[in-house]
Short mmCIF file of C-alpha atoms (C1' of nucleotides) in Angstrom, two decimals:
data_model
loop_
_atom_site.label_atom_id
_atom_site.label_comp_id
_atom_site.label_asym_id
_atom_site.label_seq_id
_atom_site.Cartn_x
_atom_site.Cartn_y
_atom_site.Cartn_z
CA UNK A 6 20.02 17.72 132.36
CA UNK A 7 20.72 14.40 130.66
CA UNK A 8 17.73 11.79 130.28
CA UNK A 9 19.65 8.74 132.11
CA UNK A 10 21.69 8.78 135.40
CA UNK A 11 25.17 8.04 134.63
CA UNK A 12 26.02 4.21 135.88
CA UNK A 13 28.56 5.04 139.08
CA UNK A 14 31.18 2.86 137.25
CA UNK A 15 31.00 5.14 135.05
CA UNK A 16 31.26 8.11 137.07
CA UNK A 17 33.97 6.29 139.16
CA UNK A 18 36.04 5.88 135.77
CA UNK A 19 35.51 9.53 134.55
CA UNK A 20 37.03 10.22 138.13
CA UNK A 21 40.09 8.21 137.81
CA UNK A 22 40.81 8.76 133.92
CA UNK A 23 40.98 12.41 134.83
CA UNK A 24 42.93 11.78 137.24
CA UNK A 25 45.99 10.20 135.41
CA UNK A 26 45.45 12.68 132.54
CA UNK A 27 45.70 15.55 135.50
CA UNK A 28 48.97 13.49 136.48
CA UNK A 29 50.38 13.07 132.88
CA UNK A 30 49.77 16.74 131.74
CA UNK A 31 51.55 18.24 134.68
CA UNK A 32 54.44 15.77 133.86
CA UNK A 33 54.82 16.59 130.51
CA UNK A 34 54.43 20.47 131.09
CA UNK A 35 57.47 20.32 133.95
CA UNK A 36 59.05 18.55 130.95
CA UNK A 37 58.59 20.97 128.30
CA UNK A 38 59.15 24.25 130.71
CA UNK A 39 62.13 23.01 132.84
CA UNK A 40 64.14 22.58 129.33
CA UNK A 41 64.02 26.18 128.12
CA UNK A 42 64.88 27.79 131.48
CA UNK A 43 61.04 28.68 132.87
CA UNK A 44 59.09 27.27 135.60
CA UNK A 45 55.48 26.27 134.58
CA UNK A 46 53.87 29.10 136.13
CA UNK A 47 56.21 31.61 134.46
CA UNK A 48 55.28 29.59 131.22
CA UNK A 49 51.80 30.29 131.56
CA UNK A 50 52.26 33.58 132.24
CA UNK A 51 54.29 34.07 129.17
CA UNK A 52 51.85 32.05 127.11
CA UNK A 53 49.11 34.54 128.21
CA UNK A 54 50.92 37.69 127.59
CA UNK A 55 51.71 36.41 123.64
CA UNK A 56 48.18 35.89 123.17
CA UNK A 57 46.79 39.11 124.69
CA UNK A 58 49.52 41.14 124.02
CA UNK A 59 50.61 44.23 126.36
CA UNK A 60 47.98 43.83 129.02
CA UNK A 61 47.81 45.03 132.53
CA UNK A 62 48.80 43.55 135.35
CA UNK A 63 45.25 42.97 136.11
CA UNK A 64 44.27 41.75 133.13
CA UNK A 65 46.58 38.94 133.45
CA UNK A 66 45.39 38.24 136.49
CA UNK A 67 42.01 37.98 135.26
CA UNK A 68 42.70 35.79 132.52
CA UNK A 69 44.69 33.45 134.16
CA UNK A 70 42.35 33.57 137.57
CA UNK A 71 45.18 34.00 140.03
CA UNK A 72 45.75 36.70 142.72
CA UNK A 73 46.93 40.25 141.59
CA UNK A 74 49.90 39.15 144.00
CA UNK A 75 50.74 35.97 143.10
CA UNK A 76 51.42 37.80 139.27
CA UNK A 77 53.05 40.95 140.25
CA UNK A 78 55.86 38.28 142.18
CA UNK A 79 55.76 36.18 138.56
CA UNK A 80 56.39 39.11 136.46
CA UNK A 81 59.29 40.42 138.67
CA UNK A 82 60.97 37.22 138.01
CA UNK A 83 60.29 37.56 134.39
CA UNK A 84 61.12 41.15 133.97
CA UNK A 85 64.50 39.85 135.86
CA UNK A 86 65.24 36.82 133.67
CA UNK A 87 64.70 39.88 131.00
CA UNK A 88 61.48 38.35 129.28
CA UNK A 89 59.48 40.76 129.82
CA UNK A 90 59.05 44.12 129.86
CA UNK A 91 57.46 46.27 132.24
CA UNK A 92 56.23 50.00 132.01
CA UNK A 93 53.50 52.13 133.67
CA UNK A 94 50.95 53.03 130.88
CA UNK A 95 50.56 56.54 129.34
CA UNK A 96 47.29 57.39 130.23
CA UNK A 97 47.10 55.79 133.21
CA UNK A 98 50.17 55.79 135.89
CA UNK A 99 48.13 53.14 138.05
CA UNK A 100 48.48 50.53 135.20
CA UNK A 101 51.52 48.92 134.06
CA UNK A 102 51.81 47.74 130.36
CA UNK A 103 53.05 44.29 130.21
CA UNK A 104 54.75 42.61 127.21
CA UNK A 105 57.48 40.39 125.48
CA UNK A 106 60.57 41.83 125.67
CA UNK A 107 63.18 40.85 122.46
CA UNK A 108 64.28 37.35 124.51
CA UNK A 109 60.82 36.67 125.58
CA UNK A 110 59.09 36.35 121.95
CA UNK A 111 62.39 34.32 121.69
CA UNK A 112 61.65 32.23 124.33
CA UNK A 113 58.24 31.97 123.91
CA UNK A 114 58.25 30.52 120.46
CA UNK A 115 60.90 28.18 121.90
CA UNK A 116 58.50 26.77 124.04
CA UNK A 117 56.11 26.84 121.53
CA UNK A 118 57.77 24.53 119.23
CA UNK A 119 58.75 22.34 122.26
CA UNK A 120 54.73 21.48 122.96
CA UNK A 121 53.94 21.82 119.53
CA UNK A 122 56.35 18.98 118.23
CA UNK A 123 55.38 17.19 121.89
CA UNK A 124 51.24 17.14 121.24
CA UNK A 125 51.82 16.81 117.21
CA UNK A 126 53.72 13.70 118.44
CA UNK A 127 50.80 12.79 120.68
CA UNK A 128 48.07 13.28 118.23
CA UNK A 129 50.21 11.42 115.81
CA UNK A 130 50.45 7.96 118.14
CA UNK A 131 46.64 8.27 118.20
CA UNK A 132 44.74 6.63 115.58
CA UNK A 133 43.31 9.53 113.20
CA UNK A 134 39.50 9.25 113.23
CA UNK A 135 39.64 9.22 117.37
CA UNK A 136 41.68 12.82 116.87
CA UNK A 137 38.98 14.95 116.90
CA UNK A 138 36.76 12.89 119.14
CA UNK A 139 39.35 13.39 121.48
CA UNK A 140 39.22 17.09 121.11
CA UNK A 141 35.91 17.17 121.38
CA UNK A 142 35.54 15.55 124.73
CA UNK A 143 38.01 17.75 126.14
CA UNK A 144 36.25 20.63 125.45
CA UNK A 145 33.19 19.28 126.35
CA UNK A 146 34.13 18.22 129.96
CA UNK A 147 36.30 21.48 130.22
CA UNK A 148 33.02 23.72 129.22
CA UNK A 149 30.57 21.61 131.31
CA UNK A 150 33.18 21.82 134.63
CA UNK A 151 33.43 25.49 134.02
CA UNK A 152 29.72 25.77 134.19
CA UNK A 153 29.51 24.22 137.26
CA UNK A 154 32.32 26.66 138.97
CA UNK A 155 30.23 28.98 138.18
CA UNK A 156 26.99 28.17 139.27
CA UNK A 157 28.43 27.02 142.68
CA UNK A 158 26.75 24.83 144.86
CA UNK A 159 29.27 21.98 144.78
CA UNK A 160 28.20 21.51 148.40
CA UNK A 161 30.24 18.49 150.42
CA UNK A 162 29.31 16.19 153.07
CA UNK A 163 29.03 18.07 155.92
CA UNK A 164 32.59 17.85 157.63
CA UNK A 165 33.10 21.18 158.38
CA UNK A 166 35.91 19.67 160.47
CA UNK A 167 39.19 21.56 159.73
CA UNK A 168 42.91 20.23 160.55
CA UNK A 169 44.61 21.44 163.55
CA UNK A 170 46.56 23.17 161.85
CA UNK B 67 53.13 6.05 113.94
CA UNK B 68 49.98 7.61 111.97
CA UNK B 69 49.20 7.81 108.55
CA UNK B 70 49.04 11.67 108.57
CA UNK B 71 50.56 14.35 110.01
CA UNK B 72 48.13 16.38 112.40
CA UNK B 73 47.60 19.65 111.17
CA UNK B 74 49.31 22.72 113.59
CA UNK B 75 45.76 23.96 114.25
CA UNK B 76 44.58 20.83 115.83
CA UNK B 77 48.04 20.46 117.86
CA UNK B 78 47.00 23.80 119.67
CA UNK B 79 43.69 22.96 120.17
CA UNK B 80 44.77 20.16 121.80
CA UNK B 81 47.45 21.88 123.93
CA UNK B 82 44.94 25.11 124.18
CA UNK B 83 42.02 22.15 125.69
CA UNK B 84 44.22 20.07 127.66
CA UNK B 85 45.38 23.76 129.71
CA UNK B 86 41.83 24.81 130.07
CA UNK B 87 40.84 21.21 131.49
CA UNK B 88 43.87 21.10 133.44
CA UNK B 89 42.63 24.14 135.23
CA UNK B 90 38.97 22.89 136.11
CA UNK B 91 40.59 19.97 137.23
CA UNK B 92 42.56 21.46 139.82
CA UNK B 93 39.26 23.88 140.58
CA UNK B 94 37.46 21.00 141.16
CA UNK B 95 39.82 19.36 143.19
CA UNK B 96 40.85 21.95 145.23
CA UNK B 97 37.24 22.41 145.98
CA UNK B 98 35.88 19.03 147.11
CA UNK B 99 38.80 18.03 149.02
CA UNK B 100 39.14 21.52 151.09
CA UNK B 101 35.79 21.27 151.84
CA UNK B 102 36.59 17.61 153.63
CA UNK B 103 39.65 18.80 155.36
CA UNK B 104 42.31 17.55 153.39
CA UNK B 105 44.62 18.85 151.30
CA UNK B 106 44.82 17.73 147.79
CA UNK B 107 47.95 16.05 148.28
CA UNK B 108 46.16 14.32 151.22
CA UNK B 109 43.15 13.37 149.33
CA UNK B 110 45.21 12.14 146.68
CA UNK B 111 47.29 9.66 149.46
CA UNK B 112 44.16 8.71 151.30
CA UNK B 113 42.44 7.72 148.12
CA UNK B 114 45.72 5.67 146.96
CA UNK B 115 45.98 4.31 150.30
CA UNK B 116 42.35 3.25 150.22
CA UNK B 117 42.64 1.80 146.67
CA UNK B 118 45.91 -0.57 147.49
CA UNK B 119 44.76 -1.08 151.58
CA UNK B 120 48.05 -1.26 154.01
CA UNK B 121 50.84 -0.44 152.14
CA UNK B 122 54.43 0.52 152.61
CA UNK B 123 55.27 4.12 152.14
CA UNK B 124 57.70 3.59 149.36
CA UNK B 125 55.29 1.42 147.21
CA UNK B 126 52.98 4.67 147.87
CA UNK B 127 55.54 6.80 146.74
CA UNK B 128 55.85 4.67 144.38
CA UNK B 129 52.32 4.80 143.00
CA UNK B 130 51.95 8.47 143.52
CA UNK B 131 55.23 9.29 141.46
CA UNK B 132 56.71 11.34 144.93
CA UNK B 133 59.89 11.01 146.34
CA UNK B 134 59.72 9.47 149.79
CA UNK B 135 60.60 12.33 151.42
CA UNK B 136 57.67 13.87 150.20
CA UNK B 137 55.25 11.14 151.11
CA UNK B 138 56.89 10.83 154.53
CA UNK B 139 55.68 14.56 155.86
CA UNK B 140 52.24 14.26 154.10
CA UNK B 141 51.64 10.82 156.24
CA UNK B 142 52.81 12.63 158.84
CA UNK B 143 49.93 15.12 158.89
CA UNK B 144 47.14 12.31 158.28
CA UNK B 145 48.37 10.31 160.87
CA UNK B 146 48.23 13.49 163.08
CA UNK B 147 45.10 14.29 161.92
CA UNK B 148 43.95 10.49 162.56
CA UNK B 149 43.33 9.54 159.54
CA UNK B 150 46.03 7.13 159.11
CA UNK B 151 47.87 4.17 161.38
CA UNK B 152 51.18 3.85 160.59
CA UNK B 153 52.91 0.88 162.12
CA UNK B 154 56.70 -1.03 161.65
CA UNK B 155 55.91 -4.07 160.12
CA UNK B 156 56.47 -7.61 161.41
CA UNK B 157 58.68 -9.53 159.20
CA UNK B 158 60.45 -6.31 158.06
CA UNK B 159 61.31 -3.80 160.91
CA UNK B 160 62.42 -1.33 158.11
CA UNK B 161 59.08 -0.87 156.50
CA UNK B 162 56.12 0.37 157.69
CA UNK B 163 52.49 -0.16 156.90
CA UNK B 164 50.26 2.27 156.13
CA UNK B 165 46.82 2.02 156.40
CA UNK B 166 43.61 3.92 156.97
CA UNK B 167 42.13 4.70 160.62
CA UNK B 168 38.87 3.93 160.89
CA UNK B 169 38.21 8.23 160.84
CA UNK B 170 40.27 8.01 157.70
CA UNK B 171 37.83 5.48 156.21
CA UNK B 172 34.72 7.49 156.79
CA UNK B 173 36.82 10.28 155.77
CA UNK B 174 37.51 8.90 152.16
CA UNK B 175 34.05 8.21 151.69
CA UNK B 176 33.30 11.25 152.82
CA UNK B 177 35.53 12.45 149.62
CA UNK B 178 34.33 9.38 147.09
CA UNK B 179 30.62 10.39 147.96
CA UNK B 180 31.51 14.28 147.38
CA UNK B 181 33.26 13.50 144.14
CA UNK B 182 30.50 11.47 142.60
CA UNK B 183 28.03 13.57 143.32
CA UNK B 184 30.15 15.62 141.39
CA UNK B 185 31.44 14.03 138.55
CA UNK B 186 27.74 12.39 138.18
CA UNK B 187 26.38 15.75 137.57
CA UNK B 188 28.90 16.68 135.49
CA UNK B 189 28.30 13.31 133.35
CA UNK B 190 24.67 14.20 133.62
CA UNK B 191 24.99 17.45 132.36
CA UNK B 192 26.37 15.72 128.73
CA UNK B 193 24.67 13.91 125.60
CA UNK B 194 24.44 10.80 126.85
CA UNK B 195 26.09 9.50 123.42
CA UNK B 196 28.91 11.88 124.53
CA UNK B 197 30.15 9.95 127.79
CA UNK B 198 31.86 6.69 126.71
CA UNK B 199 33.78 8.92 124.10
CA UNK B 200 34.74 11.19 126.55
CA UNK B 201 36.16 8.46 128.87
CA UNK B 202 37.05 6.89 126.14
CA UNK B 203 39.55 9.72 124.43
CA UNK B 204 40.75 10.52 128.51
CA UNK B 205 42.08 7.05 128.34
CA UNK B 206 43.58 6.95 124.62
CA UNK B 207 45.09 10.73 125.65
CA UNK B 208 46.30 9.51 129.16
CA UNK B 209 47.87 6.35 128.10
CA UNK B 210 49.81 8.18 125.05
CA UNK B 211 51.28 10.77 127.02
CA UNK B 212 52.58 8.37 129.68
CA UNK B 213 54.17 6.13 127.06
CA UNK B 214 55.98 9.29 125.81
CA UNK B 215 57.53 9.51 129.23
CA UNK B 216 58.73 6.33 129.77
CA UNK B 217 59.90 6.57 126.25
CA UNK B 218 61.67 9.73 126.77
CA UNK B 219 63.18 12.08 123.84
CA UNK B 220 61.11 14.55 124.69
CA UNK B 221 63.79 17.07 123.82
CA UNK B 222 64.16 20.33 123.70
CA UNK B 223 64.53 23.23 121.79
CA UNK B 224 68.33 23.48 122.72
CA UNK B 225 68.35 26.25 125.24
CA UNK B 226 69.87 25.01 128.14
CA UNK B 227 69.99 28.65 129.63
CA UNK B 228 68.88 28.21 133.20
CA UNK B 229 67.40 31.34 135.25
CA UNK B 230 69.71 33.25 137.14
CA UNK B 231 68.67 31.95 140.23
"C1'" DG C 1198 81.52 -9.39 161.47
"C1'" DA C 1199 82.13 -5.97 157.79
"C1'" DC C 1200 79.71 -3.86 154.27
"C1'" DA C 1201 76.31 -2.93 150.89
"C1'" DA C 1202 71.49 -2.28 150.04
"C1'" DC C 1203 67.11 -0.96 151.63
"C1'" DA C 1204 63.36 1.90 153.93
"C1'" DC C 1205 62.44 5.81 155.85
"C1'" DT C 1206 63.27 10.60 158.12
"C1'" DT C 1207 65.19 15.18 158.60
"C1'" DG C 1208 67.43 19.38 156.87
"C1'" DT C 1209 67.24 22.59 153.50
"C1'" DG C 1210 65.71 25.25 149.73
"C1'" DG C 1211 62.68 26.50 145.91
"C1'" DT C 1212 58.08 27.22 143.56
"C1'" DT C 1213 53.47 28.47 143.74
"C1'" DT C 1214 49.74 30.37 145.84
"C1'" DG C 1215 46.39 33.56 148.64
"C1'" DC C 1216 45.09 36.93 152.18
"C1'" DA C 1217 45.75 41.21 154.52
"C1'" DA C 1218 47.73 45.50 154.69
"C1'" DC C 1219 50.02 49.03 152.42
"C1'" DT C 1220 51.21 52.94 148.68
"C1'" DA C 1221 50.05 55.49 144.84
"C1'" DT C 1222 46.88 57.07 141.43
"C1'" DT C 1223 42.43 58.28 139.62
"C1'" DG C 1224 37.47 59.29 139.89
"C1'" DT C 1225 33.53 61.35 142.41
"C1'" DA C 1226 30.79 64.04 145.36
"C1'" DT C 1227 30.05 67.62 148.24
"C1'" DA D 382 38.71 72.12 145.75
"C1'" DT D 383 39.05 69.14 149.17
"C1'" DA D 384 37.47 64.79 151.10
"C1'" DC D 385 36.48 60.20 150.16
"C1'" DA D 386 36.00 56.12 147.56
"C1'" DA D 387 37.58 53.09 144.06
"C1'" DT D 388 41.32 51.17 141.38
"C1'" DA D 389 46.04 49.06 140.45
"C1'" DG D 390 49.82 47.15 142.16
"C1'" DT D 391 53.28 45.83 145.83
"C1'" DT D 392 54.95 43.80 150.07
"C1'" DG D 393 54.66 41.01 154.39
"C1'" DC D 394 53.25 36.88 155.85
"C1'" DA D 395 51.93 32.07 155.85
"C1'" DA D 396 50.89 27.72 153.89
"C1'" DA D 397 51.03 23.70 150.70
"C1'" DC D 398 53.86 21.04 147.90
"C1'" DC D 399 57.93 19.16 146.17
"C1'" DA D 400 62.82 17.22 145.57
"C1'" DC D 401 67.71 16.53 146.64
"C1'" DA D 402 71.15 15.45 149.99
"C1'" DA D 403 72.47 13.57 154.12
"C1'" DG D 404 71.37 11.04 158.03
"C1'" DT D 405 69.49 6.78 161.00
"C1'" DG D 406 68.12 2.21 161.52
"C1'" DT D 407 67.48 -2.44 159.56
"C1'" DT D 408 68.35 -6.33 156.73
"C1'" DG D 409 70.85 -9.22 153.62
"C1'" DT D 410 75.36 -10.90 151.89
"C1'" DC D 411 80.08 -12.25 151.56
#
DNA sequence: GACAACACTTGTGGTTTGCAACTATTGTAT
DNA sequence: ATACAATAGTTGCAAACCACAAGTGTTGTC
């Protein structure tokens, strides 16, 4: 725990400051993703695959926290757009092996160089001794917001009220 | 423009941080607002609404960066949940004024308190030295990408493929 | 008074997501 | 070895979220 209580300005401006970034980073990532041909969540998906490299299905899922489901529907359109390639591993006929097909390495460092001459850009409009300050609070506030998912207990006012639905 | 060209490792930092953050983000979000009864697009409307007090819902839309369409349906559901009034205006039969419900105002404090408490811990759980860089580098990193919007020329790799549909 | 511009709504379709229920495969225990 | 449990993935369903196009009123303008 910190010695002082934050000021709730402060808090307040952490609050909206994330917000806009929130706002500006989905913006930019439709951007960069709409232009070569993916949708963001396929992008993602892609991006995750390079990294690991042939990984399961479950894996993926895993790494990228989203429902088994919600991938197995992703891949299918990937394995249709034919970016990626989809075969039910040796040793184990449960598991599927998941990787770049030909196109999708393609594709992938397409979008690659897309963000990559986008954030060099960025970094580039920002005066060079903040750079790495920058960097640093990101990962800071990333880590410390992880921790926190983790250790639960983000309790709420207690409005258990729920919409008609 | 800079001085110096950032180095490729620290543009995929950045784009590797600003993904991770992106994600707690929307954790976090998704997390104090269901817990209120709102959606997140909800939350985010009921908190703009609050901010500007009684406005039309294309200055909303506006602010928000929706189409009107969009905006339209999600006032829709807060005024059917009671958390909005939504009322032709008097000078100008086309427009309408939007404004909080006295439900919806306990409601958004319902979601300020929630989200303090949260983003106080989360300040209180970093050097103190840390915070004011940290809001500070949101801001520099926020403002940056949303002059590259407006700006445009965020082109592409030159793959107009689209998916097959 | 006709017509354009404005403000909003409705119809439609697409993306993204999760839960529950299912099939198929593998591991385990009796 | 057969029965049962655990694993891996798929499919049915439902919901949130979003935008474009087309529609309805309303207001301003010529």
């Amino acid at each position: 725990m910190g010695s002082t209580m934050p000021p709730p300005a402060q808090v307040r401006r952490l609050r909206r400051r994330l917000a806009e970034l929130e706002r500006e980073v989905a913006f930019s990532l439709s951007d960069q993703t709409s232009c070569c041909g993916v949708t963001a969540a396929q992008c993602h998906l892609l991006l995750e695959i390079e990294e690991r490299g042939q990984s399961s299905l479950g894996e993926l899922a895993a790494a990228l926290e989203l429902d088994p489901s919600t991938l197995s529907r992703t891949v299918d359109a990937l394995v249709a757009a034919g970016l990626v390639s989809r075969a039910v591993e040796a040793g184990n006929r449960r598991r599927q092996a998941i990787g770049l097909s030909p196109t999708g390495l393609e594709r992938v460092e397409c979008i690659n160089d897309t963000c990559d001459a986008y954030y060099s850009r960025l970094l580039d409009s920002m005066p060079e001794e903040k750079r790495e300050a920058a960097l640093d609070a990101l990962s800071i506030l990333a880590e410390a917001m992880r921790l926190f998912r983790k250790g639960g207990g983000n309790s709420c006012c207690e409005n258990p009220q729920r919409r008609p639905s």
